Amino acid sequence: MTLRVAVIGAGIMGSDHARIIAEDIPGAKLQIVCDVSEVAARRIADEFAAEQVGTDALAAIQRDDVDAVLIASPDETHAELTLAALKVHKPVLCEKPLSPSPLDCLKVIEAESALGRRLVQIGFMRRYDSAYTEVKHSLDSKQIGTAIMMHNFHRNVEAPAGFSGMMAITNSAPHEFDAIRYVLGAEITTVSAYEPGLDNQGACKPVLLVMETSSGQLVTVEVNNNAAYGYDVRGELIGDRGSVSFGGQTPVQLDKALSSSTSYAADWRPRFEDAYRRQNKAWIQSIINGNPDPIAATAWDGYCASVIAQTGAGALASGQRHKIELAKKPALYRE
Ligand code: ISE
């Protein structure tokens, strides 16, 4: 069985997903690349030998020769396109965020619940990263006892123009929110957010989030989108009988001239290359098997990340500790 995939969006992530679908996944075929820019869509389609090129996402989703939809268009379009795919009962892998708006996430949840089966997976690829997998295993297998605290660091080399501390919470930190919920198996219940007071001429400042969970853990997240030295995602999970550190740069170390060095990736793609590949493979396999992948992030997980992001942004603006208020979890997403 070969699944014909439409990739919607020919930007950084769309082109990466198109490559993975075309080159790395037996059982999947890159059917169409669609982007509002025909030039961008054609460039990626030509590079990875897609059958078709399109500029109308809704039309691409409805095509008879498309079995599954991978959404990597701008964030604000994700929910609408996911709803369009659900309308024609097609499985979706939607890049994070499902939507910056929790209300729009809820619309997806309602539509999926009405269908009575899970067709939406969210691209929280860290669930497929070996570091996070091992951290979760060390906790689940009781190697470090009960989790007490978790520290998370998320650093990009340079923020795009116009990126703010607020956007660090709504665009970058959702990966952390999902990874924390996934590893700890707990909900985030409160959030406070801080920025350094220094005046660095309008550049996006780092933000520090302090959160509490439903199991009583304390969690910190530092997002620094202007870290300058490299893409660096790492952290430490502290239990009452041990602790596990994770992440870090590439595993290769260069020793010469009385010194030792390692190198950092310039952005997230090399760091999470294997995770993206495993995630997309698991997505295709789950469609072929007819069963959602057990570790995949669901529309509910997308909603939770969106609520935490929105609440975190509010906490940064107010300087107060804010409570995370979630809707009732629908039956479709309960284990
Ligand atoms: C970006 O949108 C991503 O999704 C990356 O994974 C993340 O590391 C980066 O900070 C975000 O801005």
Short mmCIF file of C-alpha atoms and ligand atoms in Angstrom, two decimals:
data_model
loop_
_atom_site.label_atom_id
_atom_site.label_comp_id
_atom_site.label_asym_id
_atom_site.label_seq_id
_atom_site.Cartn_x
_atom_site.Cartn_y
_atom_site.Cartn_z
CA MET A 1 0.00 0.00 0.00
CA THR A 2 1.37 3.45 -0.93
CA LEU A 3 -0.03 6.54 0.74
CA ARG A 4 -0.12 9.63 -1.43
CA VAL A 5 0.79 12.64 0.71
CA ALA A 6 0.07 16.32 0.11
CA VAL A 7 2.62 18.63 1.72
CA ILE A 8 1.05 22.04 2.32
CA GLY A 9 3.65 24.79 2.69
CA ALA A 10 7.01 24.95 0.93
CA GLY A 11 8.94 26.89 3.55
CA ILE A 12 11.69 25.58 5.84
CA MET A 13 9.61 22.81 7.45
CA GLY A 14 7.55 22.01 4.34
CA SER A 15 10.68 21.34 2.35
CA ASP A 16 12.14 19.21 5.14
CA HIS A 17 8.95 17.14 5.40
CA ALA A 18 8.75 16.81 1.60
CA ARG A 19 12.29 15.40 1.60
CA ILE A 20 11.52 12.92 4.39
CA ILE A 21 8.31 11.74 2.70
CA ALA A 22 9.98 11.44 -0.71
CA GLU A 23 13.26 9.85 0.38
CA ASP A 24 12.93 8.18 3.74
CA ILE A 25 9.55 6.55 4.09
CA PRO A 26 8.68 3.29 2.41
CA GLY A 27 4.91 3.23 1.91
CA ALA A 28 4.61 6.98 1.27
CA LYS A 29 4.74 9.01 -1.89
CA LEU A 30 5.07 12.78 -2.26
CA GLN A 31 1.97 13.42 -4.37
CA ILE A 32 1.70 17.19 -4.33
CA VAL A 33 3.54 20.17 -2.88
CA CYS A 34 1.30 23.17 -2.38
CA ASP A 35 2.20 26.75 -1.47
CA VAL A 36 0.70 30.18 -2.13
CA SER A 37 3.94 30.82 -4.01
CA GLU A 38 3.96 28.61 -7.09
CA VAL A 39 7.69 29.20 -7.48
CA ALA A 40 8.38 27.90 -3.97
CA ALA A 41 6.07 24.90 -4.44
CA ARG A 42 7.62 24.03 -7.80
CA ARG A 43 11.15 24.27 -6.44
CA ILE A 44 10.44 21.70 -3.72
CA ALA A 45 8.28 19.54 -6.01
CA ASP A 46 11.09 19.40 -8.59
CA GLU A 47 13.74 18.71 -5.99
CA PHE A 48 11.86 15.75 -4.51
CA ALA A 49 10.03 14.56 -7.63
CA ALA A 50 6.46 15.27 -6.50
CA GLU A 51 3.77 14.37 -9.03
CA GLN A 52 1.92 17.69 -8.76
CA VAL A 53 2.31 21.33 -7.77
CA GLY A 54 -0.51 23.46 -6.34
CA THR A 55 -1.22 26.91 -4.94
CA ASP A 56 -4.66 26.18 -3.44
CA ALA A 57 -4.35 24.25 -0.18
CA LEU A 58 -8.05 23.46 0.17
CA ALA A 59 -8.17 22.06 -3.38
CA ALA A 60 -5.03 19.97 -2.73
CA ILE A 61 -6.59 18.48 0.43
CA GLN A 62 -9.72 17.46 -1.48
CA ARG A 63 -7.94 15.80 -4.42
CA ASP A 64 -8.86 12.18 -5.07
CA ASP A 65 -5.18 11.30 -5.51
CA VAL A 66 -4.32 12.56 -1.99
CA ASP A 67 -4.67 10.10 0.92
CA ALA A 68 -3.01 12.05 3.75
CA VAL A 69 -2.13 15.67 4.46
CA LEU A 70 1.00 17.15 6.01
CA ILE A 71 0.47 20.77 7.05
CA ALA A 72 3.55 22.99 7.26
CA SER A 73 2.04 26.31 6.21
CA PRO A 74 2.07 29.48 8.40
CA ASP A 75 0.83 28.89 11.97
CA GLU A 76 -2.45 30.85 11.59
CA THR A 77 -3.59 28.55 8.75
CA HIS A 78 -3.06 25.24 10.59
CA ALA A 79 -6.47 24.86 12.24
CA GLU A 80 -8.47 25.79 9.15
CA LEU A 81 -6.52 23.34 6.96
CA THR A 82 -6.78 20.59 9.57
CA LEU A 83 -10.55 21.11 9.67
CA ALA A 84 -10.65 20.89 5.87
CA ALA A 85 -8.83 17.54 5.98
CA LEU A 86 -11.17 16.22 8.68
CA LYS A 87 -14.14 17.22 6.54
CA VAL A 88 -12.98 14.76 3.87
CA HIS A 89 -11.88 12.20 6.52
CA LYS A 90 -8.17 12.38 5.66
CA PRO A 91 -5.41 11.87 8.24
CA VAL A 92 -3.30 14.92 9.05
CA LEU A 93 0.16 15.53 10.42
CA CYS A 94 0.04 19.20 11.41
CA GLU A 95 3.22 21.09 12.34
CA LYS A 96 3.07 22.77 15.73
CA PRO A 97 1.15 24.79 16.78
CA LEU A 98 -2.24 23.27 15.97
CA SER A 99 -3.30 26.90 16.30
CA PRO A 100 -2.05 29.89 18.27
CA SER A 101 -5.71 30.20 19.36
CA PRO A 102 -7.00 27.67 21.92
CA LEU A 103 -10.53 28.28 20.62
CA ASP A 104 -9.53 27.22 17.12
CA CYS A 105 -7.84 24.12 18.60
CA LEU A 106 -11.15 23.29 20.27
CA LYS A 107 -12.91 23.50 16.89
CA VAL A 108 -10.55 20.82 15.58
CA ILE A 109 -11.15 18.72 18.69
CA GLU A 110 -14.91 19.00 18.22
CA ALA A 111 -14.72 18.03 14.55
CA GLU A 112 -12.46 15.06 15.30
CA SER A 113 -14.64 13.95 18.22
CA ALA A 114 -17.70 14.11 15.96
CA LEU A 115 -15.94 11.71 13.57
CA GLY A 116 -15.30 9.41 16.51
CA ARG A 117 -11.76 8.51 15.47
CA ARG A 118 -8.37 10.13 15.72
CA LEU A 119 -7.10 11.46 12.42
CA VAL A 120 -4.93 14.34 13.65
CA GLN A 121 -1.31 14.12 14.79
CA ILE A 122 0.61 17.24 15.88
CA GLY A 123 4.27 17.66 14.93
CA PHE A 124 5.71 17.66 18.43
CA MET A 125 8.64 15.64 17.17
CA ARG A 126 10.58 15.62 20.45
CA ARG A 127 8.42 12.67 21.52
CA TYR A 128 10.47 10.71 18.95
CA ASP A 129 13.89 12.08 19.99
CA SER A 130 16.12 9.51 21.65
CA ALA A 131 17.16 11.87 24.47
CA TYR A 132 13.56 12.56 25.52
CA THR A 133 12.69 8.88 25.08
CA GLU A 134 15.49 7.91 27.47
CA VAL A 135 14.57 10.59 29.99
CA LYS A 136 10.99 9.35 30.02
CA HIS A 137 12.20 5.77 30.34
CA SER A 138 14.45 6.62 33.30
CA LEU A 139 11.45 8.10 35.07
CA ASP A 140 8.89 5.43 34.10
CA SER A 141 11.30 2.63 35.06
CA LYS A 142 11.84 4.28 38.49
CA GLN A 143 15.60 4.73 37.99
CA ILE A 144 15.54 8.25 39.41
CA GLY A 145 12.65 7.79 41.81
CA THR A 146 9.84 10.35 41.82
CA ALA A 147 10.27 13.43 39.64
CA ILE A 148 10.65 16.63 41.65
CA MET A 149 11.90 19.23 39.19
CA MET A 150 12.69 19.61 35.51
CA HIS A 151 14.87 22.32 33.92
CA ASN A 152 14.66 22.98 30.20
CA PHE A 153 16.85 25.15 27.97
CA HIS A 154 15.85 26.13 24.45
CA ARG A 155 18.31 28.31 22.57
CA ASN A 156 18.32 29.47 18.97
CA VAL A 157 21.26 31.27 17.33
CA GLU A 158 19.39 34.39 16.28
CA ALA A 159 15.74 35.41 16.44
CA PRO A 160 14.11 36.37 13.14
CA ALA A 161 13.41 40.10 12.73
CA GLY A 162 10.40 41.18 14.77
CA PHE A 163 10.50 38.14 17.09
CA SER A 164 9.71 39.09 20.70
CA GLY A 165 9.87 37.47 24.14
CA MET A 166 6.13 36.99 23.80
CA MET A 167 6.70 35.01 20.57
CA ALA A 168 9.39 32.97 22.29
CA ILE A 169 6.53 31.76 24.51
CA THR A 170 3.96 31.26 21.74
CA ASN A 171 6.24 29.92 18.96
CA SER A 172 9.32 28.28 20.54
CA ALA A 173 8.23 27.23 24.04
CA PRO A 174 5.27 25.03 22.94
CA HIS A 175 7.84 22.31 22.18
CA GLU A 176 8.87 22.51 25.84
CA PHE A 177 5.29 22.48 27.08
CA ASP A 178 4.58 19.31 25.14
CA ALA A 179 7.85 17.62 26.10
CA ILE A 180 7.25 18.41 29.80
CA ARG A 181 3.69 17.04 29.72
CA TYR A 182 4.88 13.98 27.79
CA VAL A 183 7.89 13.15 29.98
CA LEU A 184 6.21 13.83 33.33
CA GLY A 185 2.78 12.48 32.36
CA ALA A 186 1.30 15.45 34.24
CA GLU A 187 -0.53 18.63 33.37
CA ILE A 188 1.03 22.06 33.74
CA THR A 189 -1.20 23.95 36.19
CA THR A 190 0.39 27.40 36.68
CA VAL A 191 2.89 29.59 34.85
CA SER A 192 4.91 32.69 35.68
CA ALA A 193 7.14 34.38 33.11
CA TYR A 194 10.08 36.78 33.37
CA GLU A 195 12.39 38.72 31.06
CA PRO A 196 15.68 40.32 32.07
CA GLY A 197 15.27 44.05 32.66
CA LEU A 198 18.26 44.95 30.49
CA ASP A 199 17.74 47.17 27.47
CA ASN A 200 19.20 45.37 24.47
CA GLN A 201 17.92 47.70 21.76
CA GLY A 202 14.71 45.98 20.88
CA ALA A 203 16.29 42.56 20.29
CA CYS A 204 14.22 39.59 21.46
CA LYS A 205 15.20 39.01 25.10
CA PRO A 206 15.39 35.59 26.75
CA VAL A 207 12.36 34.53 28.76
CA LEU A 208 12.29 32.36 31.85
CA LEU A 209 9.11 30.45 32.68
CA VAL A 210 8.44 28.84 36.04
CA MET A 211 5.64 26.31 36.08
CA GLU A 212 3.93 23.92 38.47
CA THR A 213 2.40 20.59 37.51
CA SER A 214 -0.62 18.57 38.63
CA SER A 215 1.82 16.11 40.27
CA GLY A 216 3.49 18.87 42.30
CA GLN A 217 6.69 19.23 40.29
CA LEU A 218 8.40 22.56 39.70
CA VAL A 219 9.55 23.12 36.11
CA THR A 220 11.64 25.88 34.52
CA VAL A 221 12.00 26.74 30.84
CA GLU A 222 14.54 29.19 29.51
CA VAL A 223 13.97 30.26 25.91
CA ASN A 224 16.76 32.35 24.45
CA ASN A 225 16.29 32.98 20.76
CA ASN A 226 19.44 35.11 20.52
CA ALA A 227 21.92 32.74 22.13
CA ALA A 228 24.45 33.48 19.36
CA TYR A 229 26.60 30.37 19.78
CA GLY A 230 24.38 27.60 18.35
CA TYR A 231 21.09 25.73 18.50
CA ASP A 232 21.02 24.17 21.93
CA VAL A 233 18.15 22.25 23.50
CA ARG A 234 18.87 20.45 26.73
CA GLY A 235 17.77 20.00 30.29
CA GLU A 236 17.75 17.97 33.45
CA LEU A 237 15.06 15.94 35.16
CA ILE A 238 15.60 15.65 38.89
CA GLY A 239 14.12 12.82 40.89
CA ASP A 240 14.32 12.00 44.60
CA ARG A 241 16.76 9.13 43.90
CA GLY A 242 18.75 10.46 40.96
CA SER A 243 18.82 12.86 38.09
CA VAL A 244 19.09 12.62 34.32
CA SER A 245 20.56 15.26 31.99
CA PHE A 246 19.65 15.31 28.33
CA GLY A 247 20.31 16.98 25.01
CA GLY A 248 23.44 18.89 24.14
CA GLN A 249 25.29 19.33 20.89
CA THR A 250 26.43 16.84 18.27
CA PRO A 251 28.11 13.77 19.77
CA VAL A 252 31.40 14.33 17.93
CA GLN A 253 34.32 15.87 19.83
CA LEU A 254 37.40 17.28 18.10
CA ASP A 255 40.67 17.13 20.04
CA LYS A 256 43.71 18.98 18.69
CA ALA A 257 46.37 21.52 19.56
CA LEU A 258 45.96 21.03 23.31
CA SER A 259 42.23 21.69 23.10
CA SER A 260 38.93 19.94 22.68
CA SER A 261 35.80 21.15 20.90
CA THR A 262 32.34 20.08 19.85
CA SER A 263 30.07 21.84 17.37
CA TYR A 264 26.47 23.01 17.51
CA ALA A 265 23.80 22.83 14.83
CA ALA A 266 22.72 26.17 13.34
CA ASP A 267 19.04 25.35 13.88
CA TRP A 268 16.65 22.60 15.00
CA ARG A 269 16.64 20.54 11.82
CA PRO A 270 19.97 18.73 12.26
CA ARG A 271 19.44 18.41 16.03
CA PHE A 272 16.07 16.73 15.58
CA GLU A 273 16.71 15.08 12.21
CA ASP A 274 16.13 11.55 13.49
CA ALA A 275 13.11 12.61 15.52
CA TYR A 276 11.42 14.15 12.46
CA ARG A 277 12.13 11.00 10.44
CA ARG A 278 10.82 8.68 13.18
CA GLN A 279 7.77 10.87 13.70
CA ASN A 280 6.85 10.90 10.00
CA LYS A 281 7.46 7.15 9.70
CA ALA A 282 5.26 6.48 12.71
CA TRP A 283 2.55 8.73 11.23
CA ILE A 284 2.53 6.89 7.88
CA GLN A 285 2.66 3.50 9.61
CA SER A 286 -0.24 4.44 11.89
CA ILE A 287 -2.37 5.30 8.85
CA ILE A 288 -1.47 2.01 7.18
CA ASN A 289 -2.24 0.07 10.41
CA GLY A 290 -5.42 2.04 11.06
CA ASN A 291 -4.32 2.78 14.67
CA PRO A 292 -2.93 6.09 15.96
CA ASP A 293 0.66 5.85 17.19
CA PRO A 294 0.51 5.62 21.02
CA ILE A 295 3.18 8.25 21.59
CA ALA A 296 1.96 10.71 18.95
CA ALA A 297 0.79 14.15 20.08
CA THR A 298 -2.96 14.48 19.57
CA ALA A 299 -5.17 17.48 18.83
CA TRP A 300 -5.78 17.56 22.60
CA ASP A 301 -2.02 17.88 23.20
CA GLY A 302 -1.96 20.67 20.61
CA TYR A 303 -4.78 22.41 22.47
CA CYS A 304 -3.00 22.11 25.84
CA ALA A 305 0.23 23.57 24.42
CA SER A 306 -1.76 26.44 22.93
CA VAL A 307 -3.53 27.21 26.25
CA ILE A 308 -0.22 27.12 28.15
CA ALA A 309 1.39 29.42 25.55
CA GLN A 310 -1.47 31.89 25.69
CA THR A 311 -1.51 31.83 29.50
CA GLY A 312 2.30 32.17 29.61
CA ALA A 313 2.14 35.22 27.34
CA GLY A 314 -0.47 36.71 29.71
CA ALA A 315 1.80 35.96 32.67
CA LEU A 316 4.71 37.74 31.00
CA ALA A 317 2.53 40.79 30.37
CA SER A 318 1.12 40.90 33.91
CA GLY A 319 4.16 39.80 35.87
CA GLN A 320 1.82 37.51 37.84
CA ARG A 321 1.52 33.76 38.31
CA HIS A 322 -1.38 32.55 36.12
CA LYS A 323 -3.47 29.40 36.40
CA ILE A 324 -3.80 27.17 33.32
CA GLU A 325 -7.51 26.58 32.68
CA LEU A 326 -8.20 23.65 30.36
CA ALA A 327 -11.54 22.53 28.93
CA LYS A 328 -12.82 19.07 29.88
CA LYS A 329 -10.86 16.37 28.04
CA PRO A 330 -13.17 14.70 25.48
CA ALA A 331 -13.55 10.91 25.57
CA LEU A 332 -11.67 10.45 22.29
CA TYR A 333 -8.41 11.53 23.96
CA ARG A 334 -8.75 9.64 27.23
CA GLU A 335 -6.71 6.45 27.52
C1 ISE B 1 10.60 27.02 15.60
O1 ISE B 1 9.34 27.44 15.16
C2 ISE B 1 10.56 25.56 15.85
O2 ISE B 1 9.57 24.90 15.76
C3 ISE B 1 11.81 24.97 16.36
O3 ISE B 1 11.70 23.61 16.59
C4 ISE B 1 12.18 25.70 17.62
O4 ISE B 1 13.36 25.20 18.14
C5 ISE B 1 12.31 27.18 17.38
O5 ISE B 1 12.63 27.81 18.57
C6 ISE B 1 11.00 27.71 16.87
O6 ISE B 1 11.07 29.10 16.69
#
